[in-house]
Coordinates of C-alpha atoms in Angstrom, one line a residue:
M1 CA 15.3 -18.9 8.3
L2 CA 14.6 -17.9 4.7
S3 CA 18.2 -16.8 4.1
I4 CA 19.6 -20.1 5.4
V5 CA 17.3 -22.2 3.2
S6 CA 17.9 -20.0 0.2
V7 CA 21.7 -20.5 0.5
F8 CA 21.1 -24.2 0.6
L9 CA 18.8 -24.2 -2.4
V10 CA 21.2 -22.1 -4.5
L11 CA 24.5 -23.7 -3.6
W12 CA 23.8 -27.3 -2.6
P13 CA 23.0 -28.8 -6.1
P14 CA 26.1 -27.4 -7.9
I15 CA 28.4 -28.4 -5.1
C16 CA 26.9 -31.9 -4.9
G17 CA 27.0 -32.2 -8.7
S18 CA 30.6 -31.2 -9.0
V19 CA 31.7 -33.5 -6.1
V20 CA 30.0 -36.4 -7.8
W21 CA 31.6 -35.5 -11.1
W22 CA 35.0 -35.3 -9.4
V23 CA 34.8 -38.6 -7.6
K24 CA 33.0 -40.5 -10.4
F25 CA 35.5 -39.6 -13.0
D26 CA 38.6 -40.5 -11.0
N27 CA 39.7 -37.0 -10.0
A28 CA 40.4 -36.1 -13.6
A29 CA 40.5 -32.6 -14.8
P30 CA 36.9 -32.1 -16.1
M31 CA 36.1 -30.3 -19.3
L32 CA 34.3 -27.1 -18.3
G33 CA 31.2 -27.8 -20.4
W34 CA 30.6 -31.2 -18.9
L35 CA 31.1 -29.9 -15.4
V36 CA 28.6 -27.1 -16.0
A37 CA 26.2 -29.6 -17.4
A38 CA 26.6 -31.9 -14.4
M39 CA 26.0 -28.9 -12.1
I40 CA 22.8 -27.9 -13.9
Y41 CA 21.6 -31.5 -14.1
A42 CA 22.2 -31.8 -10.4
Y43 CA 19.4 -29.3 -9.7
L44 CA 16.9 -31.9 -10.9
F45 CA 17.9 -34.4 -8.3
C46 CA 19.3 -32.3 -5.5
V47 CA 16.7 -29.6 -4.9
P48 CA 14.5 -31.7 -2.6
S49 CA 17.6 -32.7 -0.5
A50 CA 18.8 -29.1 -0.5
L51 CA 15.5 -28.0 0.8
L52 CA 15.5 -30.7 3.5
A53 CA 19.1 -29.9 4.5
G54 CA 18.3 -26.1 4.6
I55 CA 15.3 -26.7 6.8
V56 CA 17.2 -29.0 9.2
H57 CA 19.9 -26.3 9.5
A58 CA 17.5 -23.5 9.9
V59 CA 15.5 -25.3 12.6
A60 CA 18.7 -26.3 14.4
A61 CA 19.9 -22.7 14.3
L62 CA 16.7 -21.0 15.3
S63 CA 14.8 -23.3 17.4
F64 CA 17.4 -25.4 19.3
R65 CA 20.2 -22.8 19.2
H66 CA 22.5 -25.6 18.3
Y67 CA 24.7 -25.1 15.3
S68 CA 27.6 -27.5 15.8
I69 CA 29.3 -29.8 13.2
L70 CA 26.7 -32.5 14.1
V71 CA 24.0 -30.6 12.3
P72 CA 25.6 -30.8 8.8
I73 CA 26.5 -34.4 9.3
A74 CA 22.9 -35.3 10.2
A75 CA 21.6 -33.2 7.3
G76 CA 24.1 -34.7 4.9
V77 CA 23.0 -38.3 5.8
L78 CA 19.3 -37.4 5.5
A79 CA 19.9 -35.6 2.2
A80 CA 21.9 -38.6 0.7
V81 CA 19.0 -40.9 1.5
L82 CA 16.6 -38.5 -0.1
I83 CA 18.7 -38.1 -3.2
E84 CA 18.8 -41.9 -3.6
M85 CA 15.0 -42.0 -3.2
V86 CA 14.5 -39.3 -5.8
I87 CA 16.8 -41.0 -8.3
V88 CA 15.4 -44.6 -7.9
K89 CA 11.8 -43.5 -7.2
P90 CA 10.5 -44.1 -3.7
F91 CA 7.9 -46.8 -4.6
L92 CA 10.5 -49.2 -5.9
L93 CA 11.8 -50.1 -2.5
R94 CA 13.5 -53.3 -3.6
E95 CA 15.4 -51.6 -6.3
L96 CA 16.3 -48.8 -3.8
A97 CA 17.8 -51.4 -1.5
D98 CA 19.8 -53.0 -4.3
K99 CA 21.1 -49.8 -5.7
A100 CA 21.7 -48.1 -2.4
M101 CA 24.8 -50.2 -1.8
S102 CA 26.5 -49.0 -5.0
S103 CA 25.8 -45.3 -5.0
L104 CA 24.9 -44.3 -1.4
E105 CA 28.6 -43.9 -0.4
L106 CA 29.2 -41.5 -3.3
L107 CA 26.0 -39.5 -2.5
L108 CA 26.8 -39.5 1.2
F109 CA 30.3 -38.1 0.5
A110 CA 28.9 -35.4 -1.8
S111 CA 26.1 -34.5 0.6
L112 CA 28.5 -34.2 3.5
I113 CA 30.8 -31.9 1.5
A114 CA 27.9 -29.8 0.3
S115 CA 26.4 -29.7 3.8
V116 CA 29.6 -28.6 5.5
I117 CA 30.3 -25.9 2.9
C118 CA 26.8 -24.5 3.1
W119 CA 26.9 -24.7 7.0
R120 CA 30.1 -22.6 7.0
L121 CA 28.4 -20.0 4.7
T122 CA 25.3 -19.8 6.8
R123 CA 26.8 -19.6 10.3
R124 CA 26.6 -15.8 10.4
F125 CA 22.9 -15.9 9.6
A126 CA 22.5 -18.4 12.5
R127 CA 24.4 -16.1 14.8
M128 CA 22.2 -13.1 13.9
A129 CA 19.1 -15.0 14.9

C-alpha cells in the first residue's frame, strides 16, 4: 500500500502541473524553466489530491481486489474536486461554486491523465498484493 501511495505522491503533482501548463498555454512548446516551475508549484496544490488518489487506488487494489480503469476515473474526479477546494479554500463555498465552472474541466482533465499514468505504473504493485 505504501508503494502505491508513494508513487502517487511523487509523480501526480508534476504530471498534473505539466498537463495544466500544456492545456492552459494552447499546446505551445513551453520554455523549460517555466515548465519546471509549474511542476514544482503544482506540489503546493496537488499533494492532498495525490494522497487521496493514492489511497483510493491502494484500497481498491488491496481491499476490494478491483483494479480496473474505473478506479483511476473515480480517483481523478475526486482529486479534481479536492484540487479545486484547495485552490479556492473550502470555506468559501459560494466562490467555489462560481469558479468551479471555469477551471474544473481543466483540473478534471489533468487529474484523469495523472491518475491513468500513475495507475499504469502501480499495476504491478497491485498484482503482487
